[in-house]
Amino acid sequence: MAETLFDMSAMERPRILILGGTTEARQLAERLATDRRYDAAVSLAGRTADPRPQPLPTRVGGFGGAEGLAVFLELETVALLVDATHPFAARISHNAATAAAATGTPLFALRRPAWEAESGDRWTRVASVAEAVSTLGAAPRRVFLAIGRQEAFHFEKAPQHSYVVRSVDPVTPPLNLPDATAILAHGPFAEADELELLGEHAIDVVVAKNSGGTATYGKIAAARKLGLEVVMVERHKPVDVPTVCDCDEALERIHQWLSPVKDRGV
């Protein structure tokens, strides 16, 4: 087994493993990094080539499915698992729930609420990226794709459109499309900057995933101001585990579950 992520000199402290990759996961890691009651670490799936440094010890890469994660939880004597992955990382969330159940490890999800349509929004809701492709229609349009890189290939089925594709890392292999502009950028994205981008590229429809949170909401607010259609890929039903919505709630849950016996007055 690889060298442990955790502090071997502080075995009395309960170990927390955060499955990260989101703004909320980083916020929680920052708070736990200065809390000496716990020994916490972060795991990243490795889908981003150059992830930002984390404030806690970090591993990068998959565990080998639910079974591999279960082995890790037991070998590392993890006391609490926090699923703070992206709302669309359904497979990872499923593996976390399965591994936690198999090992008896307490688990909760830190999952930001989905966006809700406001007055002036022109949302077309779809259940998948594949459905978003057909929703664009047959007539050529100028499309801003803000869905990440992994599912962008679906739009090769609609080459009549012009695309602006924004992602953290390059789409690989490159999209086989006659008119596709790639923009590499890492959020957060301000509304004013999104207004400039949509105007500069004469975008008339935005394709986005309902990720929730504030870091990437700028494009939604900008589309509303410009009166643009947003093809919104909605989330699937989440794994049924205890869930909190923000860092403060997560810390409260951690303290409830892992506070020392003396702190609980038992």
CSV table of C-alpha atoms in Angstrom, one decimal:
chain,number,residue,atom,x,y,z
A,1,MET,CA,0.0,0.0,0.0
A,2,ALA,CA,1.2,3.5,-0.8
A,3,GLU,CA,2.3,5.8,2.0
A,4,THR,CA,-0.6,6.9,4.1
A,5,LEU,CA,-2.3,10.3,3.6
A,6,PHE,CA,-2.9,10.7,7.3
A,7,ASP,CA,-0.8,11.8,10.2
A,8,MET,CA,0.7,8.7,11.8
A,9,SER,CA,1.7,10.7,14.9
A,10,ALA,CA,-1.9,11.6,15.7
A,11,MET,CA,-3.7,8.2,15.6
A,12,GLU,CA,-6.1,9.4,18.3
A,13,ARG,CA,-7.6,12.0,16.0
A,14,PRO,CA,-10.6,10.7,13.9
A,15,ARG,CA,-9.7,10.5,10.2
A,16,ILE,CA,-11.9,12.2,7.6
A,17,LEU,CA,-11.6,11.6,3.9
A,18,ILE,CA,-13.1,14.2,1.6
A,19,LEU,CA,-13.9,13.2,-2.0
A,20,GLY,CA,-13.3,16.6,-3.5
A,21,GLY,CA,-13.1,18.5,-6.7
A,22,THR,CA,-15.6,21.3,-6.0
A,23,THR,CA,-15.4,24.8,-4.5
A,24,GLU,CA,-17.3,23.5,-1.5
A,25,ALA,CA,-14.8,20.7,-0.9
A,26,ARG,CA,-12.0,23.1,-1.0
A,27,GLN,CA,-13.8,25.4,1.5
A,28,LEU,CA,-14.3,22.5,3.9
A,29,ALA,CA,-10.7,21.4,3.5
A,30,GLU,CA,-9.5,24.9,4.4
A,31,ARG,CA,-11.6,24.9,7.6
A,32,LEU,CA,-10.5,21.4,8.6
A,33,ALA,CA,-6.8,22.2,7.9
A,34,THR,CA,-6.7,24.4,11.0
A,35,ASP,CA,-8.9,22.1,13.2
A,36,ARG,CA,-6.6,19.9,15.3
A,37,ARG,CA,-9.4,17.7,16.5
A,38,TYR,CA,-9.5,15.8,13.2
A,39,ASP,CA,-7.0,14.3,10.8
A,40,ALA,CA,-8.4,15.1,7.3
A,41,ALA,CA,-7.3,14.4,3.7
A,42,VAL,CA,-8.7,15.0,0.2
A,43,SER,CA,-9.1,12.7,-2.7
A,44,LEU,CA,-9.4,14.0,-6.3
A,45,ALA,CA,-10.6,11.9,-9.2
A,46,GLY,CA,-7.8,13.1,-11.4
A,47,ARG,CA,-10.0,14.4,-14.3
A,48,THR,CA,-8.2,17.7,-14.3
A,49,ALA,CA,-4.7,17.6,-15.6
A,50,ASP,CA,-3.3,20.3,-13.2
A,51,PRO,CA,-5.6,20.6,-10.2
A,52,ARG,CA,-5.2,23.4,-7.8
A,53,PRO,CA,-3.2,22.7,-4.6
A,54,GLN,CA,-5.3,21.6,-1.7
A,55,PRO,CA,-4.9,22.8,1.9
A,56,LEU,CA,-4.9,19.2,3.1
A,57,PRO,CA,-2.8,16.1,2.2
A,58,THR,CA,-4.2,15.0,-1.2
A,59,ARG,CA,-4.3,11.8,-3.4
A,60,VAL,CA,-5.1,12.0,-7.1
A,61,GLY,CA,-6.7,9.2,-9.1
A,62,GLY,CA,-9.4,6.6,-8.7
A,63,PHE,CA,-9.6,3.9,-6.1
A,64,GLY,CA,-10.7,1.1,-8.4
A,65,GLY,CA,-14.4,1.4,-7.9
A,66,ALA,CA,-16.5,0.9,-4.8
A,67,GLU,CA,-14.4,-2.2,-3.8
A,68,GLY,CA,-11.1,-0.3,-4.0
A,69,LEU,CA,-12.5,2.6,-2.0
A,70,ALA,CA,-13.8,0.2,0.7
A,71,VAL,CA,-10.3,-1.4,1.0
A,72,PHE,CA,-8.8,2.1,1.4
A,73,LEU,CA,-11.4,3.1,4.1
A,74,GLU,CA,-10.6,0.0,6.1
A,75,LEU,CA,-6.8,0.1,5.7
A,76,GLU,CA,-6.7,3.8,6.6
A,77,THR,CA,-9.3,3.4,9.4
A,78,VAL,CA,-11.3,6.3,8.1
A,79,ALA,CA,-13.9,7.5,10.6
A,80,LEU,CA,-16.0,9.6,8.3
A,81,LEU,CA,-16.3,9.9,4.5
A,82,VAL,CA,-17.5,13.2,2.9
A,83,ASP,CA,-18.8,13.1,-0.7
A,84,ALA,CA,-18.1,16.7,-1.9
A,85,THR,CA,-17.8,15.7,-5.5
A,86,HIS,CA,-19.4,17.5,-8.5
A,87,PRO,CA,-23.2,17.1,-8.6
A,88,PHE,CA,-22.8,15.3,-11.9
A,89,ALA,CA,-20.2,12.8,-10.6
A,90,ALA,CA,-22.9,10.2,-10.2
A,91,ARG,CA,-20.6,7.2,-10.5
A,92,ILE,CA,-18.2,8.4,-7.8
A,93,SER,CA,-21.2,9.2,-5.5
A,94,HIS,CA,-22.6,5.7,-6.0
A,95,ASN,CA,-19.2,4.1,-5.3
A,96,ALA,CA,-18.9,6.2,-2.1
A,97,ALA,CA,-22.3,5.1,-0.8
A,98,THR,CA,-21.6,1.4,-1.7
A,99,ALA,CA,-18.1,1.5,0.0
A,100,ALA,CA,-19.4,3.3,3.1
A,101,ALA,CA,-22.2,0.7,3.5
A,102,ALA,CA,-19.8,-2.2,3.0
A,103,THR,CA,-17.4,-0.9,5.7
A,104,GLY,CA,-19.8,0.7,8.1
A,105,THR,CA,-18.2,4.1,7.5
A,106,PRO,CA,-20.4,7.1,8.3
A,107,LEU,CA,-21.0,9.1,5.1
A,108,PHE,CA,-22.7,12.4,4.2
A,109,ALA,CA,-22.8,14.4,1.0
A,110,LEU,CA,-21.9,18.1,0.7
A,111,ARG,CA,-24.0,18.9,-2.3
A,112,ARG,CA,-24.8,22.5,-3.4
A,113,PRO,CA,-28.4,23.1,-4.4
A,114,ALA,CA,-29.4,23.2,-8.0
A,115,TRP,CA,-30.1,26.6,-9.7
A,116,GLU,CA,-33.7,27.6,-10.0
A,117,ALA,CA,-35.1,29.5,-13.0
A,118,GLU,CA,-35.9,33.2,-12.4
A,119,SER,CA,-38.1,35.7,-14.1
A,120,GLY,CA,-36.6,36.4,-17.5
A,121,ASP,CA,-34.8,33.0,-17.9
A,122,ARG,CA,-35.4,31.1,-21.0
A,123,TRP,CA,-34.5,27.6,-20.0
A,124,THR,CA,-35.1,24.4,-22.0
A,125,ARG,CA,-34.6,21.6,-19.5
A,126,VAL,CA,-33.2,18.3,-20.8
A,127,ALA,CA,-32.2,15.1,-19.0
A,128,SER,CA,-28.8,14.5,-20.7
A,129,VAL,CA,-26.1,16.1,-22.8
A,130,ALA,CA,-27.2,13.8,-25.7
A,131,GLU,CA,-30.7,15.3,-25.5
A,132,ALA,CA,-29.2,18.8,-25.4
A,133,VAL,CA,-27.7,18.1,-28.9
A,134,SER,CA,-31.1,17.4,-30.5
A,135,THR,CA,-32.7,20.3,-28.7
A,136,LEU,CA,-30.5,22.7,-30.6
A,137,GLY,CA,-32.5,21.9,-33.7
A,138,ALA,CA,-31.5,21.7,-37.4
A,139,ALA,CA,-31.0,25.4,-38.2
A,140,PRO,CA,-27.4,26.6,-37.6
A,141,ARG,CA,-26.9,28.4,-34.3
A,142,ARG,CA,-24.0,29.9,-32.4
A,143,VAL,CA,-23.6,27.8,-29.3
A,144,PHE,CA,-21.7,28.4,-26.0
A,145,LEU,CA,-20.8,24.9,-24.6
A,146,ALA,CA,-20.1,25.1,-20.8
A,147,ILE,CA,-20.5,21.5,-19.9
A,148,GLY,CA,-16.8,20.5,-19.4
A,149,ARG,CA,-14.8,18.5,-21.8
A,150,GLN,CA,-15.8,14.9,-21.1
A,151,GLU,CA,-19.2,14.9,-22.9
A,152,ALA,CA,-18.4,17.6,-25.6
A,153,PHE,CA,-18.0,14.8,-28.2
A,154,HIS,CA,-21.8,14.4,-28.3
A,155,PHE,CA,-22.0,17.7,-30.3
A,156,GLU,CA,-20.1,16.2,-33.2
A,157,LYS,CA,-23.6,14.9,-34.2
A,158,ALA,CA,-24.7,18.5,-34.9
A,159,PRO,CA,-21.9,19.9,-37.1
A,160,GLN,CA,-24.2,22.6,-38.6
A,161,HIS,CA,-23.7,24.8,-35.5
A,162,SER,CA,-20.8,27.1,-34.5
A,163,TYR,CA,-19.4,26.3,-31.1
A,164,VAL,CA,-17.5,28.1,-28.4
A,165,VAL,CA,-16.3,25.4,-26.0
A,166,ARG,CA,-15.0,26.3,-22.6
A,167,SER,CA,-13.2,23.8,-20.4
A,168,VAL,CA,-10.4,23.6,-17.8
A,169,ASP,CA,-8.4,21.2,-19.9
A,170,PRO,CA,-8.4,20.7,-23.7
A,171,VAL,CA,-11.0,18.4,-25.2
A,172,THR,CA,-9.3,15.2,-26.2
A,173,PRO,CA,-9.4,14.1,-28.9
A,174,PRO,CA,-10.1,17.5,-30.4
A,175,LEU,CA,-13.7,17.9,-31.6
A,176,ASN,CA,-14.4,16.9,-35.2
A,177,LEU,CA,-16.4,20.0,-36.0
A,178,PRO,CA,-15.9,22.5,-38.8
A,179,ASP,CA,-16.4,25.6,-36.5
A,180,ALA,CA,-15.4,25.1,-32.9
A,181,THR,CA,-13.4,27.6,-30.8
A,182,ALA,CA,-11.8,26.3,-27.6
A,183,ILE,CA,-11.4,28.5,-24.5
A,184,LEU,CA,-9.4,27.1,-21.6
A,185,ALA,CA,-10.3,28.7,-18.3
A,186,HIS,CA,-10.9,27.9,-14.7
A,187,GLY,CA,-13.7,29.6,-12.7
A,188,PRO,CA,-15.1,31.5,-11.0
A,189,PHE,CA,-16.5,33.5,-13.9
A,190,ALA,CA,-18.0,36.9,-13.2
A,191,GLU,CA,-21.3,38.0,-14.8
A,192,ALA,CA,-19.7,41.0,-16.5
A,193,ASP,CA,-17.0,38.8,-18.1
A,194,GLU,CA,-19.6,36.4,-19.3
A,195,LEU,CA,-21.7,39.2,-20.8
A,196,GLU,CA,-18.5,40.3,-22.7
A,197,LEU,CA,-17.8,36.7,-23.9
A,198,LEU,CA,-21.3,36.0,-25.1
A,199,GLY,CA,-21.5,39.3,-26.9
A,200,GLU,CA,-18.0,39.0,-28.5
A,201,HIS,CA,-18.9,35.6,-29.9
A,202,ALA,CA,-22.4,36.5,-30.9
A,203,ILE,CA,-23.8,33.5,-28.9
A,204,ASP,CA,-27.5,32.8,-29.3
A,205,VAL,CA,-27.8,29.7,-27.1
A,206,VAL,CA,-26.0,28.5,-24.0
A,207,VAL,CA,-25.7,24.8,-23.1
A,208,ALA,CA,-25.0,24.2,-19.4
A,209,LYS,CA,-25.3,21.6,-16.7
A,210,ASN,CA,-27.3,22.6,-13.6
A,211,SER,CA,-24.2,22.5,-11.3
A,212,GLY,CA,-25.5,25.0,-8.8
A,213,GLY,CA,-23.3,27.3,-6.7
A,214,THR,CA,-21.9,30.8,-7.5
A,215,ALA,CA,-18.6,30.0,-9.3
A,216,THR,CA,-20.2,29.4,-12.7
A,217,TYR,CA,-23.6,31.1,-12.3
A,218,GLY,CA,-22.3,34.2,-14.2
A,219,LYS,CA,-23.2,32.7,-17.6
A,220,ILE,CA,-26.8,32.0,-16.5
A,221,ALA,CA,-27.2,35.6,-15.2
A,222,ALA,CA,-25.6,36.9,-18.4
A,223,ALA,CA,-27.9,34.8,-20.7
A,224,ARG,CA,-30.9,36.2,-18.8
A,225,LYS,CA,-29.8,39.8,-19.4
A,226,LEU,CA,-29.2,39.1,-23.1
A,227,GLY,CA,-32.5,37.2,-23.5
A,228,LEU,CA,-30.6,34.1,-24.6
A,229,GLU,CA,-32.0,30.5,-24.5
A,230,VAL,CA,-30.2,28.2,-22.0
A,231,VAL,CA,-30.4,24.5,-22.7
A,232,MET,CA,-30.1,23.3,-19.1
A,233,VAL,CA,-29.0,19.7,-18.4
A,234,GLU,CA,-30.7,18.8,-15.2
A,235,ARG,CA,-29.2,16.5,-12.5
A,236,HIS,CA,-30.3,12.9,-12.0
A,237,LYS,CA,-31.7,11.8,-8.7
A,238,PRO,CA,-28.9,11.9,-6.2
A,239,VAL,CA,-27.7,8.9,-4.2
A,240,ASP,CA,-29.9,8.7,-1.1
A,241,VAL,CA,-27.4,9.6,1.7
A,242,PRO,CA,-27.6,12.3,4.4
A,243,THR,CA,-26.9,15.6,2.7
A,244,VAL,CA,-25.9,19.1,3.7
A,245,CYS,CA,-25.8,22.2,1.4
A,246,ASP,CA,-22.8,24.2,2.6
A,247,CYS,CA,-19.5,24.2,4.5
A,248,ASP,CA,-21.0,25.4,7.8
A,249,GLU,CA,-23.6,22.6,7.8
A,250,ALA,CA,-20.9,20.1,6.9
A,251,LEU,CA,-18.8,21.2,9.9
A,252,GLU,CA,-21.8,21.0,12.2
A,253,ARG,CA,-22.4,17.4,11.0
A,254,ILE,CA,-18.7,16.5,11.5
A,255,HIS,CA,-18.7,17.9,15.0
A,256,GLN,CA,-21.9,16.0,15.8
A,257,TRP,CA,-20.5,12.7,14.6
A,258,LEU,CA,-16.8,12.9,15.6
A,259,SER,CA,-16.6,15.1,18.6
A,260,PRO,CA,-14.8,13.4,21.5
A,261,VAL,CA,-16.8,11.7,24.2
A,262,LYS,CA,-15.8,14.4,26.7
A,263,ASP,CA,-17.1,17.1,24.5
A,264,ARG,CA,-20.5,15.4,24.2
A,265,GLY,CA,-20.8,15.2,28.0
A,266,VAL,CA,-21.2,11.4,27.9
